[in-house]
Amino acid sequence: MCRVLKINRSGFYVWQKNPLSNRAIEDNRLLERIHELYEASGGTYGSLWIHQDLREAGEVCSVNRAAKIMRRNNLIAQIGYKRKYVNGSKLSSVADNFLDRDFASDAPNVARVSDITYIRTYKVFLYLAIVIDLYSRRVVGWSMNKNMDKRLVINALMMAVYQRWPTQSVLVHTDQGSQYGSADYLAFLNEHNLVPSMSRRVNCHDNAVAESFFGTLKKRVLRNKIFSTRDEAKTEIFNFIEMFYNPKKRYSHTGGVSPAKFEATYFLETETV
């Protein structure tokens, strides 16, 4: 056979014992690590963020190699849900749109966004309110309850205030939901030196950062899933926020690091200046 194929006999026997090339063997080893990182992200990471995770784990691998391995094994980042956006223009009678889609902030505790979503369980809904700091995209306050009322959003904001205790005024941007226009909510803002800002009616783009967070939550935790109980849903959402999103979720806005790491770098640099 070796004469017919015109190959070296000793090389043929080596190939018989080790049919895979060294590169193929290394690709298979990397595939195991990539699988772990892909699953840890809930299937939301593409090759760019997977490559960053590999580098932090001490692996030597190019982003192109990671992308090829992922393509060959059908590891595709989940894309967000398609939705119909409506460009509303009616302004709020409660507060002006002071944020005006300026989602870039130079420091923590300057501007935040808040919003509400619902989570299905077999019999009832669970409602989640979040408060996100626009500097790092960190969730600094959250609240879950069976009722979508003013207490839900006030509790989320209370958590943000008690975690940070900002000394200067902070802009808090929301939609025009009735919870954000309630007298108790506005009184809480005023008491804690928080300035309300509201989107135009039926305009998701005015609160795009909160929409992005909910999109990631749905892709990683809620896709094709209905929880048995509210408590089960609460546990999953807590783990998503405190065990993945804040400490691990990579953002292009933060240069590819997590919200917690981005903030830690800021506070370290300001302390040394």
C-alpha positions in Angstrom: 0.0 0.0 0.0 2.8 2.4 0.8 4.3 1.9 -2.7 1.0 2.5 -4.3 0.4 5.7 -2.4 4.1 6.7 -2.7 4.5 7.5 1.0 7.1 6.7 3.6 6.4 3.4 5.3 7.5 4.7 8.8 5.4 7.8 8.4 2.4 5.7 7.5 2.7 3.6 10.7 3.0 6.8 12.8 -0.2 8.0 11.1 -2.0 4.8 11.9 -1.2 5.1 15.6 -2.0 8.9 15.7 -4.4 9.7 12.9 -5.1 13.2 14.2 -2.6 15.9 13.7 -1.2 17.8 16.7 -3.3 20.9 15.7 -6.5 18.8 15.5 -5.7 17.3 19.0 -5.2 20.9 20.3 -8.4 22.0 18.7 -10.3 19.3 20.4 -8.8 20.3 23.8 -9.7 23.9 23.1 -13.2 22.9 22.1 -13.8 21.5 25.7 -12.8 24.8 27.2 -14.8 26.8 24.6 -17.9 24.6 25.4 -17.5 25.4 29.1 -17.2 29.2 28.5 -20.1 29.1 26.0 -22.4 27.3 28.4 -21.3 29.6 31.2 -22.5 32.6 29.1 -25.8 31.0 28.5 -25.0 30.7 24.8 -24.8 34.5 24.5 -21.1 34.9 23.8 -19.7 34.9 20.3 -16.1 34.2 19.3 -14.8 37.6 20.4 -15.8 37.3 24.1 -15.0 33.6 24.1 -11.5 34.5 23.0 -11.2 37.0 25.8 -12.3 34.4 28.3 -9.7 31.9 26.9 -7.0 34.5 27.2 -7.9 35.2 30.8 -7.9 31.5 31.5 -4.3 31.3 30.3 -5.0 29.8 26.9 -2.9 30.8 23.8 -5.3 31.0 21.0 -6.2 33.5 18.2 -9.7 34.9 17.9 -9.8 33.4 14.3 -9.0 30.0 15.6 -11.7 30.2 18.3 -14.2 31.4 15.7 -13.4 28.4 13.4 -13.7 25.9 16.2 -17.1 27.4 17.2 -18.4 27.4 13.6 -17.4 23.8 13.1 -19.3 22.8 16.2 -22.3 25.0 15.6 -21.6 27.2 18.7 -23.5 30.3 17.7 -24.2 33.3 19.9 -27.9 33.8 20.5 -29.2 37.0 19.0 -31.8 39.2 20.6 -35.5 39.0 20.1 -36.9 40.8 17.2 -39.4 43.4 18.2 -41.3 46.2 16.6 -40.2 49.6 17.7 -42.6 52.5 17.7 -41.2 56.0 17.5 -43.4 57.8 20.0 -43.1 61.5 20.5 -45.4 62.4 23.3 -43.5 63.9 26.2 -44.2 63.2 29.8 -46.2 65.6 32.0 -44.2 64.3 35.0 -40.6 64.8 33.9 -38.7 65.9 30.8 -36.4 63.6 28.9 -33.2 65.0 30.4 -31.2 61.9 29.4 -32.1 62.3 25.8 -30.4 59.0 24.8 -27.0 60.1 26.2 -26.1 56.7 27.6 -22.4 57.6 28.1 -21.4 58.6 31.6 -17.9 59.7 32.7 -18.2 58.3 36.2 -20.4 56.1 38.4 -23.4 57.6 40.3 -24.1 60.2 37.7 -27.0 58.8 35.6 -29.0 55.6 35.9 -31.9 53.9 34.0 -34.7 51.9 35.4 -37.3 49.6 33.9 -39.7 46.7 34.6 -40.2 43.3 32.9 -42.3 40.2 33.7 -41.3 36.5 34.0 -43.6 33.7 33.4 -44.3 30.9 35.9 -46.8 28.1 35.4 -49.7 29.9 37.1 -48.7 33.5 37.6 -46.2 36.2 36.7 -43.2 37.5 38.5 -42.2 41.2 38.0 -38.6 42.4 38.0 -37.6 46.1 38.3 -33.9 47.0 37.8 -31.7 50.1 38.2 -28.6 50.2 36.0 -25.7 52.7 36.4 -24.8 54.1 32.9 -21.1 54.3 33.6 -20.4 50.6 34.0 -23.8 49.1 33.0 -23.9 47.5 36.5 -27.2 46.6 38.0 -27.0 48.6 41.2 -30.6 47.9 42.3 -33.3 45.3 41.6 -36.5 44.1 43.1 -38.9 41.2 42.4 -42.5 40.9 43.4 -45.9 39.4 42.4 -47.3 42.9 41.8 -46.2 45.5 39.3 -46.8 48.5 41.5 -45.0 51.5 42.9 -43.4 49.4 45.7 -41.6 47.3 43.1 -39.8 50.3 41.6 -39.2 52.1 44.9 -37.6 49.0 46.4 -35.2 48.6 43.4 -34.3 52.3 43.7 -33.9 52.0 47.5 -31.4 49.2 47.0 -29.4 51.4 44.5 -29.4 54.3 47.0 -28.3 52.2 50.0 -25.6 50.4 48.1 -24.0 53.6 46.8 -25.1 56.6 49.0 -24.2 59.2 46.3 -23.5 62.7 47.7 -24.4 64.5 44.4 -27.7 64.5 42.6 -28.2 61.5 40.3 -30.3 61.4 37.1 -32.8 58.4 37.0 -34.3 57.8 33.6 -37.4 55.6 33.1 -40.4 55.2 30.8 -43.8 56.8 31.5 -45.2 53.8 33.5 -47.7 54.7 36.2 -45.3 53.3 38.8 -42.7 55.9 37.9 -45.2 58.7 38.0 -46.7 57.9 41.4 -46.5 60.4 44.3 -44.6 58.0 46.5 -42.0 57.3 43.9 -41.4 61.0 43.1 -41.3 61.8 46.8 -38.5 59.1 47.2 -36.6 60.7 44.4 -36.8 64.1 45.9 -35.9 62.9 49.4 -32.7 61.2 48.1 -31.5 63.9 45.7 -32.5 62.0 42.6 -33.6 63.8 39.4 -36.4 62.1 37.3 -36.1 61.8 33.5 -38.7 60.1 31.3 -38.7 58.7 27.8 -41.2 59.8 25.2 -44.3 57.6 25.2 -44.0 54.2 23.5 -40.3 54.7 22.5 -38.0 51.9 23.6 -34.9 53.6 22.1 -35.1 56.2 24.8 -34.3 53.5 27.4 -32.1 51.2 25.2 -29.7 50.2 28.0 -32.5 48.7 30.1 -33.9 47.0 27.0 -30.5 45.5 26.3 -30.3 44.1 29.8 -33.7 42.5 29.5 -32.7 41.0 26.1 -29.6 39.4 27.7 -31.7 38.1 30.6 -34.2 36.5 28.2 -31.5 34.9 26.0 -29.6 33.4 28.9 -32.3 32.6 31.5 -35.8 32.9 30.1 -35.7 31.5 26.5 -38.2 28.7 26.0 -38.6 28.3 29.8 -41.5 28.7 32.2 -40.6 28.4 35.9 -42.7 26.2 38.2 -42.9 28.8 41.0 -42.0 32.4 41.6 -39.3 31.3 44.1 -37.6 29.2 41.4 -37.6 32.2 39.0 -36.3 34.5 41.8 -33.3 32.2 42.4 -32.4 32.0 38.6 -32.7 35.8 38.2 -30.6 36.5 41.4 -27.9 34.1 40.1 -28.0 35.8 36.7 -27.5 39.3 38.1 -25.1 38.7 41.0 -23.2 35.6 39.7 -22.9 36.4 36.0 -24.1 39.8 34.7 -22.4 42.1 37.2 -19.1 40.1 37.9 -18.6 38.4 34.5 -20.7 39.8 31.6 -18.4 41.4 29.0 -19.5 44.6 27.4 -18.1 46.4 24.4 -19.0 49.6 26.2 -16.6 48.8 29.0 -13.8 47.6 26.7 -14.7 43.9 27.0 -14.6 43.6 30.8 -17.5 43.1 33.3 -19.3 46.0 34.9 -17.8 45.1 38.3 -14.3 45.0 37.0 -14.8 48.3 35.0 -16.0 50.0 38.2 -13.2 48.6 40.3 -10.6 50.0 37.8 -12.2 53.4 38.0 -12.3 53.6 41.8 -8.7 52.3 42.0 -7.5 54.9 39.5 -9.3 57.8 41.3 -7.9 56.7 44.7 -4.3 56.9 43.3 -4.7 60.2 41.6 
